[in-house]
Amino acid sequence: MSRRTRFSQAAVAVTVLALAAVGCGKSSTDSAGGGDSTSGKYSAKGIGLAYDIGGKGDQSFNDAAFAGFEKAKAEFKIGGQDVEPQDGESDADKTQRLVTLAKAGYNPIIGVGFAYAPAVKEAAAKYPKITFGIIDDATIKSANVADMVFHEEQSSYLAGVAAAKATKKNHIGFIGGVDIPLIHKFEAGFDQGAKSVNPNIKIESQYLTQTPAEGGFSSPDKGENAANGQIEAGADVVYQAAGLSGQGVIKAAAEHKVWAIGVDSDQYAQAALSKYKDYILGSALKNVGGAVYDLTKSVVEGKPLTGEVRGDLKSGGVGFADTNPKYKAMADVVAAVDKAKADIIAGTVTVKTE
């Protein structure tokens, strides 16, 4: 029987660690913890985590997952292994990665990103006693799989409100990593939020690539070039949903002394982006770390989550980071974002997904 739940509020406080990028195909293992649950029944080796394109060190999506991984290991005193992606890998490569983790005794095992859907489906069928999780995909209907998804459009709406209130030119931009339905949700929410403030605002829009294999989520140079183009066209606030490529967007914004809006993690707080932080207005958060933590907690406690597990504004599964003091000083911007959040939670505003 599947169970639907929201991500825990406590998990929102997970702090993403600043990391150096790890070489492709590598993994790190920490099996120091034995791993007894509060009920004394947990006997797995720990948590297995397989990263998406861009890998650990992206200061965004993958690092958010790593933060949840580290928090779960520490709190439950369990071991863990996290594994990097390889360039140009196939679904078979991903499947083998998950199967290797299963054979080694890890539980749960989580694929970070929708690209793991075929691999999770196959591995979960082979190992029905192990709980598998996948981030950003809701297509796998299995008794031992948790589909961990989000209302990205809601946090993106808040980003749009912030951008439209902060712009001095009534001209903003959106850069998506790959032209796919998942990233369309980010754009749709952003556009709607911005136009709720100013229906006539000008919005630049660009997708870096058509497919993930072309590097849309893993090429900071592509992000930087796209942002330079939008800024030169007149945009003075640029929102990116582009994974590792987003670092290039933030760099370009800082060099032009205009605002960037981050994604997934609180990118203002990332050490690797610290030299650009004065130009990071805020970030549209997606609590990937909380999802990883919550699934691990459910397995450790002997009550594994399965089925669709969706995070939204009400549950804290998505949100908008306000850690930049310059943002906090913009009383009108903060008030508009807070009101938009309250309206979405109350149901008086419904955010579009396309």
Short mmCIF file of N, CA, C and O in Angstrom, two decimals, residues 55-130:
data_model
loop_
_atom_site.label_atom_id
_atom_site.label_comp_id
_atom_site.label_asym_id
_atom_site.label_seq_id
_atom_site.Cartn_x
_atom_site.Cartn_y
_atom_site.Cartn_z
N GLY A 55 26.85 16.20 -11.19
CA GLY A 55 27.49 15.58 -10.04
C GLY A 55 27.58 16.46 -8.81
O GLY A 55 27.05 17.57 -8.75
N LYS A 56 28.26 15.94 -7.82
CA LYS A 56 28.47 16.66 -6.57
C LYS A 56 29.37 17.86 -6.81
O LYS A 56 30.33 17.79 -7.56
N GLY A 57 29.02 18.97 -6.17
CA GLY A 57 29.79 20.19 -6.39
C GLY A 57 29.10 21.20 -7.27
O GLY A 57 29.66 22.24 -7.60
N ASP A 58 27.83 20.92 -7.66
CA ASP A 58 27.12 21.87 -8.52
C ASP A 58 26.55 23.06 -7.75
O ASP A 58 26.03 23.99 -8.35
N GLN A 59 26.63 23.01 -6.41
CA GLN A 59 26.10 24.07 -5.54
C GLN A 59 24.61 24.26 -5.73
O GLN A 59 24.05 25.31 -5.42
N SER A 60 23.94 23.22 -6.22
CA SER A 60 22.51 23.34 -6.52
C SER A 60 21.81 22.02 -6.25
O SER A 60 21.74 21.56 -5.11
N PHE A 61 21.34 21.38 -7.29
CA PHE A 61 20.48 20.20 -7.21
C PHE A 61 21.16 19.01 -6.53
O PHE A 61 20.66 18.46 -5.55
N ASN A 62 22.31 18.60 -7.05
CA ASN A 62 23.01 17.44 -6.50
C ASN A 62 23.53 17.70 -5.09
O ASN A 62 23.50 16.82 -4.23
N ASP A 63 24.00 18.91 -4.85
CA ASP A 63 24.51 19.21 -3.52
C ASP A 63 23.40 19.26 -2.49
O ASP A 63 23.62 18.97 -1.30
N ALA A 64 22.20 19.62 -2.92
CA ALA A 64 21.05 19.56 -2.01
C ALA A 64 20.79 18.11 -1.59
O ALA A 64 20.54 17.82 -0.43
N ALA A 65 20.88 17.18 -2.55
CA ALA A 65 20.71 15.77 -2.23
C ALA A 65 21.81 15.29 -1.28
O ALA A 65 21.55 14.54 -0.33
N PHE A 66 23.04 15.74 -1.53
CA PHE A 66 24.15 15.35 -0.67
C PHE A 66 23.94 15.84 0.77
O PHE A 66 24.29 15.14 1.73
N ALA A 67 23.38 17.04 0.91
CA ALA A 67 23.13 17.57 2.26
C ALA A 67 22.17 16.67 3.02
O ALA A 67 22.36 16.38 4.21
N GLY A 68 21.12 16.20 2.35
CA GLY A 68 20.18 15.28 2.99
C GLY A 68 20.82 13.95 3.33
O GLY A 68 20.55 13.35 4.37
N PHE A 69 21.68 13.49 2.44
CA PHE A 69 22.44 12.25 2.63
C PHE A 69 23.31 12.35 3.89
O PHE A 69 23.31 11.46 4.75
N GLU A 70 24.05 13.45 4.02
CA GLU A 70 24.93 13.65 5.17
C GLU A 70 24.13 13.80 6.47
O GLU A 70 24.52 13.25 7.50
N LYS A 71 23.04 14.54 6.41
CA LYS A 71 22.20 14.72 7.59
C LYS A 71 21.64 13.39 8.07
O LYS A 71 21.64 13.07 9.25
N ALA A 72 21.16 12.57 7.13
CA ALA A 72 20.60 11.27 7.49
C ALA A 72 21.66 10.35 8.09
O ALA A 72 21.42 9.67 9.10
N LYS A 73 22.84 10.32 7.49
CA LYS A 73 23.91 9.47 8.03
C LYS A 73 24.26 9.86 9.46
O LYS A 73 24.43 9.01 10.33
N ALA A 74 24.37 11.18 9.67
CA ALA A 74 24.77 11.65 11.00
C ALA A 74 23.69 11.39 12.04
O ALA A 74 23.97 10.91 13.15
N GLU A 75 22.45 11.69 11.68
CA GLU A 75 21.38 11.59 12.67
C GLU A 75 21.04 10.14 13.02
O GLU A 75 20.76 9.83 14.17
N PHE A 76 21.07 9.27 12.02
CA PHE A 76 20.68 7.88 12.26
C PHE A 76 21.89 6.97 12.48
O PHE A 76 21.72 5.75 12.64
N LYS A 77 23.08 7.55 12.43
CA LYS A 77 24.32 6.80 12.68
C LYS A 77 24.43 5.60 11.74
O LYS A 77 24.67 4.47 12.16
N ILE A 78 24.25 5.88 10.46
CA ILE A 78 24.34 4.83 9.44
C ILE A 78 25.44 5.19 8.45
O ILE A 78 25.91 6.32 8.40
N GLY A 79 25.84 4.21 7.67
CA GLY A 79 26.82 4.44 6.62
C GLY A 79 26.15 4.92 5.36
O GLY A 79 24.95 5.18 5.32
N GLY A 80 26.94 5.04 4.30
CA GLY A 80 26.39 5.48 3.04
C GLY A 80 27.41 5.48 1.93
O GLY A 80 28.62 5.52 2.19
N GLN A 81 26.92 5.40 0.71
CA GLN A 81 27.79 5.52 -0.46
C GLN A 81 27.09 6.40 -1.48
O GLN A 81 25.93 6.20 -1.81
N ASP A 82 27.83 7.42 -1.97
CA ASP A 82 27.31 8.26 -3.04
C ASP A 82 28.17 8.09 -4.27
O ASP A 82 29.39 7.95 -4.17
N VAL A 83 27.53 8.07 -5.43
CA VAL A 83 28.22 7.71 -6.67
C VAL A 83 27.98 8.77 -7.73
O VAL A 83 26.86 9.24 -7.92
N GLU A 84 29.06 9.14 -8.42
CA GLU A 84 29.02 10.16 -9.45
C GLU A 84 28.55 9.59 -10.80
O GLU A 84 28.77 8.42 -11.09
N PRO A 85 27.94 10.44 -11.64
CA PRO A 85 27.59 10.00 -13.00
C PRO A 85 28.82 9.98 -13.90
O PRO A 85 29.87 10.53 -13.55
N GLN A 86 28.67 9.37 -15.06
CA GLN A 86 29.74 9.35 -16.05
C GLN A 86 29.27 10.10 -17.29
O GLN A 86 28.08 10.15 -17.58
N ASP A 87 30.19 10.67 -18.02
CA ASP A 87 29.83 11.36 -19.26
C ASP A 87 29.28 10.36 -20.27
O ASP A 87 29.84 9.28 -20.49
N GLY A 88 28.17 10.73 -20.90
CA GLY A 88 27.60 9.92 -21.98
C GLY A 88 27.10 8.56 -21.56
O GLY A 88 27.02 7.64 -22.38
N GLU A 89 26.75 8.40 -20.30
CA GLU A 89 26.33 7.08 -19.84
C GLU A 89 24.92 6.71 -20.34
O GLU A 89 24.11 7.58 -20.66
N SER A 90 24.65 5.42 -20.37
CA SER A 90 23.37 4.89 -20.83
C SER A 90 22.47 4.54 -19.64
O SER A 90 22.91 4.56 -18.49
N ASP A 91 21.23 4.18 -19.95
CA ASP A 91 20.32 3.71 -18.89
C ASP A 91 20.88 2.44 -18.25
O ASP A 91 20.72 2.22 -17.04
N ALA A 92 21.55 1.62 -19.06
CA ALA A 92 22.14 0.39 -18.53
C ALA A 92 23.23 0.70 -17.51
O ALA A 92 23.37 0.00 -16.50
N ASP A 93 23.99 1.76 -17.75
CA ASP A 93 25.03 2.17 -16.80
C ASP A 93 24.39 2.60 -15.47
O ASP A 93 24.87 2.26 -14.39
N LYS A 94 23.30 3.35 -15.57
CA LYS A 94 22.61 3.79 -14.35
C LYS A 94 22.03 2.60 -13.60
O LYS A 94 22.09 2.53 -12.37
N THR A 95 21.45 1.67 -14.35
CA THR A 95 20.89 0.47 -13.72
C THR A 95 21.97 -0.31 -12.98
O THR A 95 21.78 -0.73 -11.83
N GLN A 96 23.10 -0.47 -13.62
CA GLN A 96 24.20 -1.21 -12.99
C GLN A 96 24.66 -0.52 -11.72
O GLN A 96 24.99 -1.16 -10.72
N ARG A 97 24.67 0.81 -11.73
CA ARG A 97 25.07 1.58 -10.55
C ARG A 97 24.14 1.29 -9.38
O ARG A 97 24.57 1.05 -8.25
N LEU A 98 22.83 1.28 -9.64
CA LEU A 98 21.86 1.02 -8.59
C LEU A 98 21.91 -0.43 -8.13
O LEU A 98 21.79 -0.72 -6.93
N VAL A 99 22.10 -1.34 -9.07
CA VAL A 99 22.19 -2.76 -8.72
C VAL A 99 23.42 -3.02 -7.85
O VAL A 99 23.37 -3.79 -6.88
N THR A 100 24.53 -2.35 -8.17
CA THR A 100 25.74 -2.51 -7.37
C THR A 100 25.50 -2.04 -5.94
O THR A 100 25.94 -2.69 -4.97
N LEU A 101 24.78 -0.93 -5.77
CA LEU A 101 24.45 -0.44 -4.43
C LEU A 101 23.54 -1.43 -3.70
O LEU A 101 23.71 -1.68 -2.50
N ALA A 102 22.60 -2.00 -4.44
CA ALA A 102 21.67 -2.98 -3.83
C ALA A 102 22.43 -4.23 -3.39
O ALA A 102 22.22 -4.74 -2.28
N LYS A 103 23.30 -4.73 -4.23
CA LYS A 103 24.09 -5.92 -3.89
C LYS A 103 24.97 -5.67 -2.68
O LYS A 103 25.25 -6.59 -1.90
N ALA A 104 25.43 -4.44 -2.54
CA ALA A 104 26.31 -4.09 -1.42
C ALA A 104 25.55 -3.96 -0.11
O ALA A 104 26.16 -3.86 0.97
N GLY A 105 24.21 -3.93 -0.17
CA GLY A 105 23.41 -3.91 1.05
C GLY A 105 22.89 -2.56 1.48
O GLY A 105 22.49 -2.39 2.63
N TYR A 106 22.85 -1.57 0.56
CA TYR A 106 22.34 -0.25 0.92
C TYR A 106 20.82 -0.21 0.80
O TYR A 106 20.23 -0.86 -0.06
N ASN A 107 20.20 0.57 1.68
CA ASN A 107 18.74 0.70 1.69
C ASN A 107 18.39 1.91 2.56
O ASN A 107 18.74 1.92 3.74
N PRO A 108 17.77 2.96 1.99
CA PRO A 108 17.25 3.08 0.63
C PRO A 108 18.34 3.42 -0.38
O PRO A 108 19.46 3.76 -0.01
N ILE A 109 17.95 3.34 -1.64
CA ILE A 109 18.82 3.72 -2.75
C ILE A 109 18.07 4.77 -3.56
O ILE A 109 16.92 4.54 -3.97
N ILE A 110 18.71 5.89 -3.80
CA ILE A 110 18.03 7.02 -4.43
C ILE A 110 18.75 7.48 -5.69
O ILE A 110 19.95 7.73 -5.68
N GLY A 111 17.98 7.60 -6.77
CA GLY A 111 18.47 8.16 -8.02
C GLY A 111 18.11 9.64 -8.05
O GLY A 111 16.93 9.99 -7.94
N VAL A 112 19.10 10.50 -8.18
CA VAL A 112 18.87 11.94 -8.13
C VAL A 112 18.62 12.45 -9.55
O VAL A 112 19.55 12.69 -10.31
N GLY A 113 17.36 12.61 -9.92
CA GLY A 113 17.02 13.14 -11.24
C GLY A 113 16.16 12.19 -12.06
O GLY A 113 16.25 10.96 -11.94
N PHE A 114 15.32 12.80 -12.91
CA PHE A 114 14.35 12.04 -13.71
C PHE A 114 15.02 11.04 -14.64
O PHE A 114 14.41 10.06 -15.06
N ALA A 115 16.28 11.28 -15.01
CA ALA A 115 16.98 10.38 -15.93
C ALA A 115 17.14 8.98 -15.35
O ALA A 115 17.40 8.02 -16.09
N TYR A 116 16.98 8.84 -14.04
CA TYR A 116 17.12 7.54 -13.40
C TYR A 116 15.84 6.69 -13.47
O TYR A 116 15.83 5.57 -12.97
N ALA A 117 14.78 7.20 -14.05
CA ALA A 117 13.51 6.47 -14.04
C ALA A 117 13.62 5.05 -14.58
O ALA A 117 13.19 4.09 -13.90
N PRO A 118 14.15 4.81 -15.78
CA PRO A 118 14.26 3.43 -16.27
C PRO A 118 15.11 2.56 -15.35
O PRO A 118 14.79 1.38 -15.12
N ALA A 119 16.20 3.13 -14.82
CA ALA A 119 17.10 2.36 -13.95
C ALA A 119 16.44 2.00 -12.63
O ALA A 119 16.55 0.86 -12.14
N VAL A 120 15.74 2.96 -12.03
CA VAL A 120 15.05 2.69 -10.76
C VAL A 120 13.96 1.64 -10.97
O VAL A 120 13.81 0.72 -10.15
N LYS A 121 13.23 1.75 -12.05
CA LYS A 121 12.16 0.78 -12.32
C LYS A 121 12.72 -0.64 -12.42
O LYS A 121 12.18 -1.59 -11.83
N GLU A 122 13.83 -0.78 -13.14
CA GLU A 122 14.42 -2.11 -13.33
C GLU A 122 15.05 -2.64 -12.04
O GLU A 122 14.85 -3.80 -11.66
N ALA A 123 15.81 -1.80 -11.36
CA ALA A 123 16.49 -2.24 -10.14
C ALA A 123 15.48 -2.57 -9.04
O ALA A 123 15.66 -3.54 -8.29
N ALA A 124 14.42 -1.76 -8.94
CA ALA A 124 13.41 -2.01 -7.91
C ALA A 124 12.69 -3.34 -8.13
O ALA A 124 12.34 -4.03 -7.16
N ALA A 125 12.51 -3.71 -9.38
CA ALA A 125 11.86 -4.99 -9.68
C ALA A 125 12.76 -6.16 -9.30
O ALA A 125 12.29 -7.21 -8.86
N LYS A 126 14.08 -5.96 -9.41
CA LYS A 126 15.03 -7.02 -9.08
C LYS A 126 15.21 -7.18 -7.57
O LYS A 126 15.53 -8.26 -7.08
N TYR A 127 15.00 -6.06 -6.84
CA TYR A 127 15.24 -6.07 -5.39
C TYR A 127 14.00 -5.52 -4.66
O TYR A 127 14.01 -4.40 -4.15
N PRO A 128 12.93 -6.32 -4.62
CA PRO A 128 11.67 -5.84 -4.06
C PRO A 128 11.70 -5.56 -2.56
O PRO A 128 10.80 -4.88 -2.05
N LYS A 129 12.71 -6.05 -1.85
CA LYS A 129 12.79 -5.81 -0.41
C LYS A 129 13.56 -4.54 -0.06
O LYS A 129 13.66 -4.17 1.11
N ILE A 130 14.10 -3.89 -1.08
CA ILE A 130 14.83 -2.63 -0.88
C ILE A 130 13.95 -1.48 -1.34
O ILE A 130 13.25 -1.57 -2.34
#
